Amino acid sequence: MKTAIVGAGASGVIAALSCKSKEIILIDGNDKSLKKILLTGNGRCNYWNEYIDIDKYNTDNYDILQKIISKENINKTYEFLYKLGIYPKIKNNNYYPYSNQASSVRQILEKNLTKKNIKFINNFKVNNIYKINDEFIIESTNNEKIKCDKLILATGSKAYPKTGSDGSGYELLKKFNLKINPVTPALTKLFTKEKYLWENVRSDVNIKLFVNNKFIKEEYGEVQLTMDAISGICTFNLSSIASKSLYLKKNVYVKIDFLPNIPNIIQFLDDRQKIINGNIEEILESIFNYKLMFVLLKYSNINKEKRWDDLSLIEKNILSKNIKEFKLNIIGTDTFDKSQVCTGGLSLNYINPKNMSVNDVNGLYVVGEILDVDGMCGGFNLAFAFITGYLAGSDIND
Ligand SMILES: Cc1cc2nc3c(=O)[nH]c(=O)nc-3n(C[C@H](O)[C@H](O)[C@H](O)COP(=O)(O)OP(=O)(O)OC[C@H]3O[C@@H](n4cnc5c(N)ncnc54)[C@H](O)[C@@H]3O)c2cc1C
């Protein structure tokens, strides 16, 4: 029995390491394996999370996802990673290698490939796969051919194509008449219709996402504001749904609460005025970054020289609303080459969650980000790549 794994990223390498096939070949279009992993977690590789659960993911089939990331599969995969040699440092439920170096994770995985004598064929860009009887034929752009009995496709998405994941895997799946759900950028910046002079301001906020005027999801955390975009982890975590909705031509906006811990702004500023016998700028200046404060005042049409207690109730309400519910219309996302992952991909409806095999194509397995599953920031995407790689690899025993 010969098993080929196309894609030597996180999912493909774990598939290879957990596979017990007589002959295992790992194929990649790059010269080296695991290029993307070096970029993860800002070079620290946030590879796992204490709370892996379906509410941390977007997918087209939550029932199948629930079976894939069952407690049992999570535990088995984590134990496998641990036994390979990855020792964790856990911070706020996020797992990093204790070394804080993504390169150490790559080295450990590569050394294990060598120990296991797994044949790595590099610079083999696959551009066609077909089946003759029970055998898969894998063809490269240079017309080289590799044959195998079982095939694990682990080619990733279209995010950060310079790491090798250029979306060509979707085309390979289409050759088996499998439909690909629309693929759009995720874990990415969101561009706004409005342009404000708050370049490079960071603020701890609550952000609520609305699609076609319906509240969808909220996040707390630091937002980074630029003239024409918002970013930061809390924005990223809303970006998948925003991206999909924009693709479907829906109306998308966010409302930002710049003082999430203060429920009653009018009361709060009344109290501040009593302490600070000055104008509104003096009342707000240690609360907001100056750039943000001037945007809030300008947008509320309030002169910074005025005193808070001289404002009309209407003016007070307008400023209070802008502090608590600042609306920004979302008109786009960043491009694939600057987005960490993608939404969409191969529907989970095709997948047998026991082993990641494709129901309609005997011998074919699909793992990792090429599937229609994307996770929030916090190690959930690598965890999904590892779990699915492990499930497929450990299913092949002969
Ligand atoms: C900047 C950045 C930071 C990130 N940080 C984190 C993080 O901290 N935590 C986290 O959980 N996730 C993070 N992610 C996401 C995570 O890296 C991915 O979800 C994960 O690597 C996906 O693994 P994969 O095996 O499915 O695909 P990939 O790792 O993309 O691997 C796919 C492989 O397939 C190969 N390939 C593709 N097409 C072909 C072809 N036609 N022929 C041959 N080979 C092919 C590619 O060369 C590549 O080696 C980050 C992503 C980026 C871009």
XYZ file of C-alpha atoms in Angstrom, residues 188-203 207 222-232 235-236 254 256 258 289 291-292 295 326 328-330 332 334:
43
model
C -7.998 40.005 8.255
C -8.384 43.772 8.305
C -11.770 45.319 7.511
C -11.941 48.454 5.362
C -14.403 51.174 6.289
C -16.419 53.538 4.120
C -15.744 56.392 6.546
C -12.293 57.987 6.703
C -11.238 59.460 10.055
C -8.040 61.069 11.281
C -7.333 58.444 13.927
C -4.376 56.807 12.223
C -2.643 54.169 14.397
C -4.852 54.669 17.455
C -5.360 51.581 19.621
C -8.285 51.352 21.986
C -17.230 45.694 18.698
C -7.975 46.016 21.316
C -8.972 47.595 18.030
C -6.396 49.285 15.816
C -7.791 52.215 13.906
C -6.401 53.563 10.658
C -7.768 56.146 8.232
C -9.704 53.582 6.248
C -9.670 50.318 8.218
C -9.943 48.533 11.536
C -7.800 45.607 12.615
C -6.547 43.745 15.693
C -11.686 42.691 14.352
C -10.042 39.563 12.934
C -19.883 47.492 13.093
C -17.828 50.259 18.469
C -15.132 52.924 23.168
C -6.238 59.036 22.737
C -6.897 61.649 17.885
C -9.857 59.511 18.901
C -12.901 62.464 16.009
C -19.759 54.489 16.867
C -18.530 52.174 10.744
C -19.724 50.756 7.431
C -17.554 47.865 6.260
C -14.067 45.304 2.125
C -7.690 42.876 3.004
